[in-house]
Short mmCIF file of C-alpha atoms in Angstrom, two decimals:
data_model
loop_
_atom_site.label_atom_id
_atom_site.label_comp_id
_atom_site.label_asym_id
_atom_site.label_seq_id
_atom_site.Cartn_x
_atom_site.Cartn_y
_atom_site.Cartn_z
CA MET A 1431 -1.33 314.40 88.62
CA ARG A 1432 2.12 314.72 89.93
CA ARG A 1433 4.00 311.41 90.32
CA ARG A 1434 5.41 310.40 93.66
CA ALA A 1435 8.98 310.42 94.31
CA PRO A 1436 10.68 307.08 93.62
CA GLU A 1437 11.27 306.40 97.27
CA TYR A 1438 7.54 306.55 98.01
CA ARG A 1439 6.38 304.27 95.21
CA ARG A 1440 4.88 300.69 95.88
CA PRO A 1441 7.45 298.06 95.25
CA SER A 1442 6.72 295.86 92.25
CA ARG A 1443 5.89 292.10 92.71
CA ARG A 1444 8.80 289.84 92.24
CA ARG A 1445 8.40 286.52 90.38
CA LEU A 1446 9.70 283.16 91.81
CA PRO A 1447 12.89 282.00 90.32
CA GLY A 1448 12.65 279.28 87.71
CA TRP A 1449 14.66 276.70 89.68
CA ILE A 1450 12.05 276.69 92.44
CA TRP A 1451 9.39 275.79 89.91
CA TRP A 1452 11.50 272.94 88.65
CA LEU A 1453 12.00 271.63 92.21
CA LEU A 1454 8.25 271.64 92.92
CA GLY A 1455 7.58 269.76 89.72
CA ILE A 1456 10.10 267.07 90.61
CA PHE A 1457 8.46 266.58 94.06
CA LEU A 1458 5.01 266.23 92.49
CA LEU A 1459 6.28 263.68 89.99
CA VAL A 1460 7.97 261.56 92.67
CA GLY A 1461 4.80 261.60 94.87
CA LEU A 1462 2.69 260.50 91.92
CA MET A 1463 5.04 257.61 91.22
CA LEU A 1464 4.97 256.47 94.88
CA PHE A 1465 1.16 256.55 94.91
CA VAL A 1466 0.94 254.41 91.80
CA LEU A 1467 3.46 251.92 93.21
CA HIS A 1468 1.59 251.60 96.54
CA HIS A 1469 -1.74 251.09 94.76
CA ASN A 1470 -0.29 248.28 92.66
CA GLN A 1471 1.01 246.49 95.78
CA LYS A 1472 -2.47 246.54 97.43
CA GLU A 1473 -4.03 245.12 94.32
CA GLN A 1474 -1.39 242.40 94.28
CA PHE A 1475 -2.09 241.18 97.86
CA ARG A 1476 -5.91 241.60 97.85
CA PRO A 1477 -7.74 238.21 98.25
CA PRO A 1478 -9.51 237.03 95.15
CA VAL A 1479 -13.16 237.93 94.79
CA VAL A 1480 -15.43 234.90 94.69
CA ASP A 1481 -18.33 234.82 92.29
CA ASN A 1482 -21.92 234.29 93.41
CA GLY A 1483 -22.01 231.02 91.59
CA SER A 1484 -21.37 227.42 92.64
CA GLU A 1485 -18.06 228.23 94.39
CA THR A 1486 -19.93 230.24 97.07
CA GLU A 1487 -22.18 227.30 97.77
CA GLU A 1488 -19.17 225.10 98.44
CA THR A 1489 -17.52 227.41 100.96
CA ARG A 1490 -20.71 228.34 102.82
CA HIS A 1491 -21.32 226.25 106.01
CA GLU A 1492 -24.89 225.12 106.25
CA LYS A 1493 -26.61 224.89 109.63
CA VAL A 1494 -27.30 221.33 110.81
CA ASN A 1495 -29.58 219.76 113.44
CA PHE A 1496 -27.10 218.71 116.11
CA THR A 1497 -29.57 216.30 117.72
CA GLU A 1498 -29.85 214.43 114.44
CA GLU A 1499 -26.06 214.40 114.26
CA LEU A 1500 -25.85 212.68 117.64
CA LEU A 1501 -28.47 210.12 116.59
CA SER A 1502 -26.82 209.37 113.26
CA SER A 1503 -24.71 206.19 113.34
CA THR A 1504 -22.27 207.57 110.73
CA SER A 1505 -21.61 211.03 112.16
CA PHE A 1506 -18.44 211.96 114.00
CA ALA A 1507 -20.53 213.53 116.77
CA ARG A 1508 -22.10 210.12 117.49
CA GLN A 1509 -18.66 208.44 117.56
CA LEU A 1510 -17.34 211.06 119.94
CA ALA A 1511 -20.36 210.72 122.25
CA ASP A 1512 -20.13 206.91 122.33
CA GLN A 1513 -16.40 206.94 123.04
CA MET A 1514 -16.84 209.58 125.74
CA THR A 1515 -19.51 207.45 127.50
CA LEU A 1516 -17.24 204.41 127.47
CA ALA A 1517 -14.27 206.49 128.61
CA LYS A 1518 -16.24 207.80 131.62
CA ALA A 1519 -16.86 204.23 132.77
CA TYR A 1520 -13.15 203.44 132.44
CA VAL A 1521 -12.28 206.53 134.47
CA ILE A 1522 -14.19 205.06 137.41
CA LEU A 1523 -12.55 201.66 136.94
CA ALA A 1524 -9.09 203.15 136.68
CA LYS A 1525 -9.58 205.15 139.88
CA GLU A 1526 -10.82 202.08 141.72
CA HIS A 1527 -7.71 200.14 140.62
CA GLY A 1528 -5.39 202.98 141.60
CA ASN A 1529 -4.35 203.81 138.02
CA LEU A 1530 -4.59 207.57 138.46
CA GLN A 1531 -2.43 208.33 135.41
CA LEU A 1532 -4.82 206.53 133.06
CA ALA A 1533 -7.79 208.15 134.79
CA TRP A 1534 -6.22 211.58 134.29
CA GLU A 1535 -5.50 210.95 130.60
CA LEU A 1536 -9.02 209.70 129.98
CA SER A 1537 -10.50 212.70 131.80
CA SER A 1538 -8.36 215.06 129.71
CA GLN A 1539 -9.61 213.55 126.45
CA ILE A 1540 -13.17 213.53 127.73
CA ARG A 1541 -12.90 217.28 128.32
CA ASN A 1542 -11.54 217.76 124.78
CA CYS A 1543 -14.41 215.72 123.43
CA GLN A 1544 -16.96 217.73 125.41
CA ARG A 1545 -15.40 220.98 124.19
CA LEU A 1546 -15.61 219.91 120.53
CA LEU A 1547 -19.21 218.72 120.89
CA SER A 1548 -20.24 221.96 122.61
CA GLU A 1549 -18.61 224.03 119.87
CA GLY A 1550 -20.49 222.07 117.25
CA ALA A 1551 -23.77 222.48 119.12
CA VAL A 1552 -23.28 226.25 119.50
CA SER A 1553 -22.19 226.87 115.91
CA GLY A 1554 -24.71 224.48 114.41
CA ARG A 1555 -22.11 222.96 112.09
CA ALA A 1556 -21.38 219.31 111.61
CA ILE A 1557 -18.19 218.02 113.20
CA THR A 1558 -15.64 217.30 110.51
CA GLN A 1559 -13.15 214.48 110.28
CA GLU A 1560 -10.24 216.90 110.71
CA GLY A 1561 -11.57 218.06 114.08
CA ALA A 1562 -12.75 214.70 115.38
CA HIS A 1563 -9.99 212.37 114.19
CA PRO A 1564 -7.26 213.39 116.71
CA ILE A 1565 -9.60 213.03 119.69
CA ILE A 1566 -11.12 209.77 118.43
CA SER A 1567 -7.65 208.32 117.89
CA ARG A 1568 -6.38 209.30 121.33
CA LEU A 1569 -9.53 208.02 123.03
CA ALA A 1570 -9.32 204.75 121.11
CA ARG A 1571 -5.72 204.22 122.27
CA LEU A 1572 -6.64 204.97 125.88
CA ILE A 1573 -9.69 202.68 125.78
CA TYR A 1574 -7.53 199.90 124.33
CA LYS A 1575 -5.03 200.54 127.09
CA ALA A 1576 -7.81 200.27 129.68
CA GLN A 1577 -9.05 197.03 128.15
CA ASP A 1578 -5.51 195.71 128.11
CA SER A 1579 -5.46 196.36 131.86
CA HIS A 1580 -8.43 193.95 132.17
CA TYR A 1581 -10.94 196.76 132.45
CA ASP A 1582 -13.14 194.91 129.98
CA ILE A 1583 -16.89 195.19 129.47
CA SER A 1584 -17.77 192.40 131.90
CA THR A 1585 -15.70 194.07 134.61
CA THR A 1586 -17.38 197.35 133.80
CA ILE A 1587 -20.84 195.84 134.09
CA VAL A 1588 -20.06 194.14 137.38
CA THR A 1589 -18.54 197.31 138.83
CA LEU A 1590 -21.36 199.53 137.69
CA LYS A 1591 -23.88 197.05 139.04
CA SER A 1592 -22.18 197.08 142.42
CA HIS A 1593 -22.23 200.87 142.34
CA ALA A 1594 -25.94 200.85 141.51
CA LEU A 1595 -26.68 198.42 144.34
CA ALA A 1596 -24.66 200.51 146.78
CA LEU A 1597 -26.51 203.67 145.75
CA GLU A 1598 -29.83 201.85 146.06
CA GLU A 1599 -28.96 200.75 149.60
CA ARG A 1600 -27.94 204.29 150.50
CA ALA A 1601 -31.20 205.63 149.05
CA LYS A 1602 -33.22 203.11 151.08
CA ALA A 1603 -31.31 204.04 154.23
CA ALA A 1604 -31.92 207.73 153.54
CA ILE A 1605 -35.65 207.11 153.02
CA VAL A 1606 -35.90 205.17 156.29
CA GLN A 1607 -33.93 207.84 158.13
CA SER A 1608 -36.11 210.58 156.66
CA ALA A 1609 -39.25 208.70 157.71
CA GLU A 1610 -37.88 208.27 161.23
CA PHE A 1611 -37.00 211.95 161.53
CA GLY A 1612 -40.38 212.97 160.11
CA GLN A 1613 -42.17 210.66 162.53
CA LEU A 1614 -40.18 212.03 165.46
CA ALA A 1615 -41.02 215.57 164.42
CA ALA A 1616 -44.71 214.68 164.09
CA GLU A 1617 -44.83 212.96 167.50
CA SER A 1618 -42.88 215.61 169.38
CA LEU A 1619 -44.61 218.46 171.17
CA PRO A 1620 -43.43 221.89 169.97
CA LYS A 1621 -42.13 224.11 172.75
CA ASN A 1622 -44.72 226.81 172.03
CA LEU A 1623 -47.55 224.32 172.58
CA HIS A 1624 -45.88 223.10 175.76
CA CYS A 1625 -45.49 226.71 176.89
CA LEU A 1626 -49.20 227.39 176.31
CA THR A 1627 -50.18 224.25 178.22
CA VAL A 1628 -47.98 225.19 181.18
CA LYS A 1629 -49.36 228.75 181.38
CA LEU A 1630 -52.97 227.56 181.14
CA THR A 1631 -52.40 224.86 183.76
CA GLU A 1632 -50.96 227.50 186.06
CA GLU A 1633 -54.03 229.67 185.39
CA TRP A 1634 -56.31 226.73 186.25
CA LEU A 1635 -54.53 225.92 189.50
CA GLN A 1636 -54.22 229.51 190.75
CA ASN A 1637 -57.79 230.58 190.04
CA PRO A 1638 -60.45 228.59 191.96
CA LYS A 1639 -63.22 230.45 190.09
CA HIS A 1640 -62.40 228.43 187.00
CA ARG A 1641 -63.02 225.16 188.78
CA SER A 1642 -66.35 226.35 190.19
CA ARG A 1643 -67.50 227.59 186.77
CA SER A 1644 -66.48 224.28 185.23
CA GLU A 1645 -68.64 222.40 187.75
CA GLU A 1646 -71.58 224.69 187.03
CA GLN A 1647 -71.35 223.96 183.31
CA ARG A 1648 -71.50 220.23 184.00
CA ASN A 1649 -75.11 220.71 185.16
CA SER A 1650 -76.22 222.72 182.12
CA THR A 1651 -79.29 221.32 180.36
CA ARG A 1652 -77.76 222.35 177.02
CA LEU A 1653 -75.37 219.40 177.26
CA VAL A 1654 -78.25 216.92 176.85
CA ASP A 1655 -80.60 218.97 174.67
CA ASN A 1656 -81.16 217.07 171.41
CA ASN A 1657 -82.61 220.19 169.80
CA LEU A 1658 -79.09 221.64 169.72
CA TYR A 1659 -76.17 220.59 167.51
CA HIS A 1660 -73.61 218.48 169.33
CA PHE A 1661 -69.96 217.98 168.36
CA CYS A 1662 -67.29 215.87 170.04
CA ILE A 1663 -63.50 216.27 169.94
CA PHE A 1664 -60.95 213.97 171.63
CA SER A 1665 -57.56 215.65 171.95
CA ASP A 1666 -54.66 216.63 174.17
CA ASN A 1667 -53.73 219.62 171.95
CA VAL A 1668 -55.25 222.81 173.35
CA LEU A 1669 -54.53 225.06 170.40
CA ALA A 1670 -55.64 222.52 167.79
CA THR A 1671 -58.91 221.93 169.63
CA SER A 1672 -59.41 225.68 169.86
CA VAL A 1673 -59.01 226.01 166.08
CA VAL A 1674 -61.61 223.28 165.49
CA VAL A 1675 -64.13 224.98 167.80
CA ASN A 1676 -63.36 228.48 166.52
CA SER A 1677 -63.62 227.51 162.84
CA THR A 1678 -66.88 225.64 163.46
CA VAL A 1679 -68.62 228.50 165.25
CA SER A 1680 -67.20 231.13 162.89
CA ASN A 1681 -68.88 229.45 159.92
CA ALA A 1682 -72.14 228.49 161.67
CA ASN A 1683 -75.31 230.45 160.99
CA HIS A 1684 -76.40 230.12 164.64
CA PRO A 1685 -73.29 229.52 166.81
CA GLN A 1686 -75.31 229.79 170.05
CA GLN A 1687 -76.99 226.49 169.15
CA LEU A 1688 -73.67 224.58 169.05
CA VAL A 1689 -72.46 222.37 171.90
CA PHE A 1690 -68.95 220.89 172.01
CA HIS A 1691 -67.96 217.88 174.11
CA VAL A 1692 -64.17 217.87 174.48
CA VAL A 1693 -62.43 214.90 176.11
CA THR A 1694 -58.76 215.06 177.07
CA ASP A 1695 -56.33 213.30 179.42
CA ARG A 1696 -55.50 214.12 183.03
CA ILE A 1697 -52.34 216.07 182.17
CA HIS A 1698 -54.09 218.50 179.81
CA PHE A 1699 -57.46 218.70 181.55
CA GLY A 1700 -56.66 221.88 183.52
CA ALA A 1701 -55.17 223.69 180.52
CA MET A 1702 -58.04 222.70 178.23
CA SER A 1703 -60.66 223.74 180.79
CA ALA A 1704 -58.97 227.09 181.51
CA TRP A 1705 -58.70 227.93 177.80
CA PHE A 1706 -62.39 227.46 177.09
CA LEU A 1707 -63.37 229.29 180.28
CA ILE A 1708 -61.30 232.43 179.63
CA ASN A 1709 -62.23 232.65 175.93
CA ASP A 1710 -65.66 233.16 174.42
CA PHE A 1711 -66.51 231.35 171.19
CA LYS A 1712 -69.54 233.33 170.02
CA GLY A 1713 -71.84 232.01 172.73
CA CYS A 1714 -71.47 228.29 172.07
CA THR A 1715 -71.20 225.77 174.92
CA VAL A 1716 -67.98 223.83 175.50
CA GLU A 1717 -67.83 220.93 177.95
CA VAL A 1718 -64.39 219.58 178.89
CA LEU A 1719 -64.19 216.03 180.28
CA CYS A 1720 -61.25 213.98 181.55
CA ILE A 1721 -60.84 210.44 180.28
CA ASP A 1722 -60.12 209.27 183.84
CA GLU A 1723 -63.76 210.03 184.69
CA PHE A 1724 -64.91 207.09 182.55
CA SER A 1725 -64.87 204.34 185.15
CA TRP A 1726 -66.54 201.96 182.70
CA LEU A 1727 -63.44 202.13 180.44
CA ASN A 1728 -61.33 199.42 182.06
CA ALA A 1729 -59.56 196.18 181.22
CA SER A 1730 -62.58 194.04 181.99
CA SER A 1731 -64.89 195.90 179.61
CA SER A 1732 -62.50 196.96 176.85
CA PRO A 1733 -60.14 194.60 174.98
CA LEU A 1734 -58.09 197.63 173.95
CA VAL A 1735 -57.41 198.66 177.54
CA ARG A 1736 -56.45 195.09 178.36
CA GLN A 1737 -54.12 194.86 175.36
CA LEU A 1738 -52.46 198.16 176.20
CA SER A 1739 -51.50 196.84 179.62
CA GLU A 1740 -49.71 193.82 178.15
CA VAL A 1741 -45.93 193.78 177.98
CA GLU A 1742 -45.81 192.77 174.31
CA THR A 1743 -47.91 195.74 173.25
CA GLN A 1744 -45.79 198.14 175.25
CA SER A 1745 -42.63 196.67 173.70
CA TYR A 1746 -44.09 196.82 170.19
CA TYR A 1747 -44.89 200.51 170.35
CA TYR A 1748 -42.36 201.94 172.76
CA SER A 1749 -39.19 199.87 173.04
CA GLY A 1750 -38.71 198.78 169.44
CA GLY A 1751 -37.26 195.39 170.30
CA SER A 1752 -35.13 193.17 168.10
CA LYS A 1753 -38.19 191.52 166.56
CA ASN A 1754 -39.16 194.74 164.88
CA LEU A 1755 -35.96 195.81 163.17
CA GLU A 1756 -37.67 196.05 159.80
CA ARG A 1757 -40.93 197.49 161.05
CA GLU A 1758 -42.72 200.28 159.27
CA ILE A 1759 -42.34 203.48 161.24
CA LYS A 1760 -45.95 204.57 160.86
CA PHE A 1761 -47.25 201.27 162.26
CA HIS A 1762 -45.43 201.90 165.54
CA ASN A 1763 -46.61 205.39 166.33
CA PRO A 1764 -47.76 205.36 170.00
CA LYS A 1765 -50.58 207.80 169.20
CA PHE A 1766 -52.43 204.96 167.47
CA ILE A 1767 -52.86 203.13 170.76
CA SER A 1768 -53.83 206.24 172.68
CA LEU A 1769 -57.15 205.82 174.45
CA LEU A 1770 -58.13 209.29 173.23
CA ASN A 1771 -57.75 208.03 169.68
CA HIS A 1772 -60.06 205.07 170.31
CA LEU A 1773 -62.77 206.94 172.24
CA ARG A 1774 -64.71 207.38 169.00
CA PHE A 1775 -65.88 203.77 169.43
CA TYR A 1776 -67.49 204.63 172.78
CA LEU A 1777 -69.66 207.59 171.82
CA PRO A 1778 -72.94 206.14 173.18
CA GLN A 1779 -71.28 205.58 176.57
CA ILE A 1780 -69.71 209.05 176.65
CA LEU A 1781 -72.92 210.82 175.50
CA PRO A 1782 -75.71 208.54 176.70
CA ASN A 1783 -78.49 211.11 176.33
CA LEU A 1784 -77.80 212.25 172.77
CA GLU A 1785 -79.26 211.01 169.50
CA LYS A 1786 -76.88 212.48 166.90
CA VAL A 1787 -73.36 213.86 167.13
CA VAL A 1788 -70.69 215.04 164.71
CA PHE A 1789 -67.20 213.75 165.40
CA LEU A 1790 -64.25 216.00 164.51
CA ASP A 1791 -60.53 215.22 164.65
CA ASP A 1792 -58.28 217.88 166.18
CA ASP A 1793 -56.39 218.35 162.89
CA VAL A 1794 -59.32 219.64 160.85
CA VAL A 1795 -60.53 223.13 159.95
CA VAL A 1796 -64.23 223.80 159.33
CA GLN A 1797 -65.08 226.15 156.44
CA LYS A 1798 -68.88 225.77 156.09
CA ASP A 1799 -71.91 225.48 158.34
CA LEU A 1800 -71.95 221.88 159.64
CA THR A 1801 -75.43 222.00 161.16
CA GLN A 1802 -76.80 220.77 157.81
CA LEU A 1803 -75.16 217.41 158.55
CA PHE A 1804 -77.78 216.73 161.20
CA SER A 1805 -80.55 216.79 158.59
CA ILE A 1806 -78.90 214.24 156.28
CA GLU A 1807 -80.81 210.98 156.08
CA LEU A 1808 -78.55 208.05 157.02
CA HIS A 1809 -81.17 205.42 156.07
CA GLY A 1810 -80.74 203.46 159.29
CA ASN A 1811 -76.94 203.44 159.09
CA VAL A 1812 -74.72 204.33 162.05
CA ILE A 1813 -72.11 206.57 160.45
CA GLY A 1814 -71.99 209.05 157.60
CA ALA A 1815 -68.56 209.40 155.97
CA VAL A 1816 -66.86 210.46 152.74
CA GLU A 1817 -65.67 207.54 150.63
CA THR A 1818 -62.03 207.42 149.55
CA CYS A 1819 -62.14 204.65 146.95
CA LEU A 1820 -61.67 206.84 143.90
CA GLU A 1821 -58.49 204.81 143.49
CA LEU A 1822 -57.91 201.09 143.95
CA PHE A 1823 -55.57 201.81 146.86
CA HIS A 1824 -58.42 202.72 149.23
CA ARG A 1825 -60.33 199.45 149.01
CA TYR A 1826 -60.71 197.23 152.06
CA HIS A 1827 -58.01 194.79 150.95
CA LYS A 1828 -55.40 197.54 151.29
CA TYR A 1829 -56.12 197.99 155.00
CA LEU A 1830 -56.85 194.43 156.14
CA ASN A 1831 -55.25 191.01 155.87
CA PHE A 1832 -57.69 188.95 153.85
CA SER A 1833 -55.63 185.79 154.24
CA HIS A 1834 -57.13 185.69 157.73
CA PRO A 1835 -60.18 183.37 157.52
CA THR A 1836 -62.32 185.47 159.86
CA VAL A 1837 -61.97 188.52 157.62
CA SER A 1838 -62.23 186.77 154.25
CA SER A 1839 -65.43 184.97 155.28
CA LYS A 1840 -67.29 188.12 156.36
CA ILE A 1841 -65.89 191.11 154.45
CA ASP A 1842 -65.77 192.01 150.74
CA PRO A 1843 -62.12 192.87 149.91
CA HIS A 1844 -63.24 195.30 147.19
CA ALA A 1845 -65.58 197.27 149.44
CA CYS A 1846 -65.01 201.01 149.35
CA GLY A 1847 -62.98 202.58 152.13
CA TRP A 1848 -63.97 205.81 153.85
CA ALA A 1849 -62.43 208.47 156.07
CA PHE A 1850 -62.45 209.19 159.79
CA GLY A 1851 -62.04 212.79 160.93
CA MET A 1852 -65.44 214.34 160.10
CA ASN A 1853 -68.33 211.96 160.64
CA ILE A 1854 -71.98 212.17 161.58
CA PHE A 1855 -73.13 209.43 163.98
CA ASP A 1856 -76.68 208.29 164.61
CA LEU A 1857 -76.39 207.10 168.21
CA ILE A 1858 -79.85 205.52 168.17
CA ALA A 1859 -78.85 203.30 165.23
CA TRP A 1860 -75.51 202.69 166.97
CA ARG A 1861 -77.18 201.30 170.08
CA LYS A 1862 -79.55 199.25 167.96
CA ALA A 1863 -76.67 197.68 165.98
CA ASN A 1864 -74.58 197.32 169.17
CA ALA A 1865 -71.58 198.67 167.23
CA THR A 1866 -69.35 198.94 170.31
CA SER A 1867 -69.63 195.18 170.82
CA LEU A 1868 -68.61 194.71 167.16
CA TYR A 1869 -65.57 196.84 167.85
CA HIS A 1870 -64.69 194.70 170.86
CA TYR A 1871 -65.12 191.55 168.76
CA TRP A 1872 -62.67 192.70 166.11
CA GLN A 1873 -60.17 193.90 168.73
CA GLU A 1874 -60.22 190.42 170.23
CA GLN A 1875 -59.71 188.83 166.82
CA ASN A 1876 -56.74 191.13 166.21
CA SER A 1877 -54.99 190.49 169.53
CA ASP A 1878 -52.02 189.05 167.60
CA LEU A 1879 -52.05 191.98 165.10
CA LEU A 1880 -52.55 189.63 162.15
CA ILE A 1881 -55.67 191.32 160.75
CA TRP A 1882 -54.31 194.87 160.84
CA LYS A 1883 -51.23 196.43 162.35
CA THR A 1884 -52.42 199.54 164.10
CA GLY A 1885 -54.64 202.61 163.89
CA THR A 1886 -58.37 203.24 164.22
CA LEU A 1887 -59.41 203.24 160.56
CA PRO A 1888 -59.09 199.44 160.00
CA ALA A 1889 -61.06 198.85 163.20
CA GLY A 1890 -63.67 201.35 162.00
CA LEU A 1891 -63.92 199.73 158.57
CA LEU A 1892 -64.71 196.40 160.25
CA THR A 1893 -66.95 197.78 163.00
CA PHE A 1894 -69.16 199.83 160.66
CA TYR A 1895 -69.07 197.46 157.68
CA GLY A 1896 -72.50 197.66 156.08
CA LEU A 1897 -73.46 200.48 158.48
CA MET A 1898 -71.92 203.44 156.61
CA GLU A 1899 -73.81 206.05 154.59
CA PRO A 1900 -71.68 207.80 151.91
CA LEU A 1901 -71.58 211.60 152.06
CA ASP A 1902 -70.85 214.11 149.33
CA ARG A 1903 -67.12 214.43 148.79
CA ARG A 1904 -67.21 218.17 149.44
CA TRP A 1905 -68.05 217.58 153.09
CA HIS A 1906 -64.56 216.31 153.86
CA VAL A 1907 -61.33 216.92 151.87
CA LEU A 1908 -58.25 215.06 153.08
CA GLY A 1909 -54.53 215.18 152.47
CA LEU A 1910 -53.43 218.62 153.65
CA GLY A 1911 -50.85 216.97 155.90
CA TYR A 1912 -48.97 215.16 153.12
CA ASP A 1913 -50.25 216.07 149.63
CA VAL A 1914 -48.87 219.30 148.12
CA ASP A 1915 -50.94 219.13 144.92
CA ILE A 1916 -54.55 219.38 146.10
CA ASP A 1917 -56.70 221.47 143.77
CA ASP A 1918 -57.41 224.91 145.25
CA ARG A 1919 -60.98 224.78 143.98
CA LEU A 1920 -61.57 221.54 145.88
CA ILE A 1921 -60.20 223.10 149.07
CA GLU A 1922 -62.37 226.19 148.68
CA SER A 1923 -65.52 224.12 148.16
CA ALA A 1924 -64.83 221.81 151.13
CA ALA A 1925 -66.88 222.04 154.30
CA VAL A 1926 -64.00 220.51 156.29
CA VAL A 1927 -60.32 220.24 155.34
CA HIS A 1928 -58.26 217.60 157.09
CA TYR A 1929 -54.52 217.81 157.81
CA ASN A 1930 -54.13 214.05 158.03
CA GLY A 1931 -50.48 213.01 157.76
CA ASN A 1932 -47.31 214.02 159.56
CA MET A 1933 -47.20 217.64 158.37
CA LYS A 1934 -49.57 219.09 160.95
CA PRO A 1935 -50.28 222.83 160.65
CA TRP A 1936 -48.89 223.60 164.11
CA LEU A 1937 -45.50 222.06 163.25
CA LYS A 1938 -42.59 223.66 161.44
CA LEU A 1939 -42.68 220.92 158.81
CA ALA A 1940 -46.25 221.87 157.81
CA ILE A 1941 -46.97 222.46 154.13
CA ARG A 1942 -46.77 226.24 153.85
CA ARG A 1943 -49.34 226.37 151.07
CA TYR A 1944 -52.12 225.19 153.42
CA LYS A 1945 -50.94 226.63 156.72
CA TYR A 1946 -52.80 229.94 156.39
CA ILE A 1947 -56.17 228.12 156.48
CA TRP A 1948 -55.41 226.89 159.98
CA GLU A 1949 -53.69 230.05 161.23
CA ARG A 1950 -56.60 232.37 160.51
CA TYR A 1951 -58.51 230.66 163.35
CA VAL A 1952 -55.70 231.06 165.89
CA ASN A 1953 -56.12 233.95 168.31
CA PHE A 1954 -52.63 235.42 168.01
CA SER A 1955 -53.67 238.47 170.03
CA HIS A 1956 -54.20 236.41 173.19
CA PRO A 1957 -51.50 237.27 175.77
CA TYR A 1958 -50.61 233.63 176.43
CA VAL A 1959 -50.25 232.97 172.72
CA ARG A 1960 -48.04 236.05 172.29
CA GLU A 1961 -45.87 235.08 175.25
CA CYS A 1962 -45.31 231.62 173.81
CA MET A 1963 -44.22 233.13 170.47
CA PHE A 1964 -46.66 231.43 168.16
CA HIS A 1965 -46.39 233.98 165.36
#
């Protein structure tokens, strides 16, 4: 082949000059030296490696039980806690004596002490002398300074005792005030109940048909038919009475065989009558009577009526005179001297043609068929009731004054108490035992209120002493107006639940846990109930 001309030939590769190679070598050597020097410095300042032997065990912090540390008499945690407790007492003393500087210094050291104790509790390590000594020393100097200012132990005890007494007096005052407010709330009439009463009274007055129908019912033979089941309720609360009637008929197997005798006062007679005329309760019969119709209930025949007209009784219950400054609030509730509350002792006079009747308070709810009560054998006794003496508190001596000779000579102080509110009465046995006269006798004996203070239960315990037949406990469960811990199974098995106490289900202070039992028998769809904003 023919060779190319020199100008068209590929240029030959040129080699790097030797001095460049020497320069690169010098740079590499210097970099290597710097790397070795840096590595030696890191090795020099690296912390020493500890063996896995006994030295590791010395430096490792073992977890401790901080509670045991506080209980140990030799631990620094116990010393700190004791000094902090004493320092807190001196803080109060210093403030009372106006030494705010000392109080501030003590508070500062108390905070430091609390911080150290909390750190020890969180970390689980014992407090060392190095950490505790500065705080212990400063607290000791401040405590000595407080003692030098005559804030000694005796002064501390006296001051703390005065504080305790003052707090005790304040607690007693708060309890009394709370009882007074609770009693006022229980005695007051809620505006929705007042609204319902007003609307029903207006209905009664504007509609003459109601009055004519009421008179026709008075002549019904069902009211005196002993083959039917008769119930009596004495109340001035329209809605509460309605719940009692509604719950009774709703749980009865044959509601058409039930007859209710409702007695109220003159003020609520129109409202009560109108309510039971414009509402149907499954075909049962409801008779509404006014207490003013009972001409036989007067001062000459009833010691209670005579006592209620006396000035001293009126003052005791209504004015709260100077003689009663330390009186128990519950003993001075005017409802206890209400004639409606004492009508239960006049059942044979109110229902002269009947042989058996079940008495129901207006604060109960019926959950089972009560007609079975009429077949219970009372063995010649007047009243059937559920006993309440499962505890010692409900014995007779807790209700009555047995230092009174008349009581101690006739009554056993350890006799078992029982409950009003759901009772079956044999009116034939009542008339035979002349129980109303017994009631009058004990009212006369208690004219000076030395046997019992107030209420109907003590009078009932005396009147029906030896004339009471115990019923199964499931017939009547009490306490829904004050006890928040009643067993749900007991409530479910009860034939009647009783809201005895101040927390009535129609009040805002009712126990919410039990309120639904009562509310499910309220007719919230009724126009008058809706207008009065019950729900």
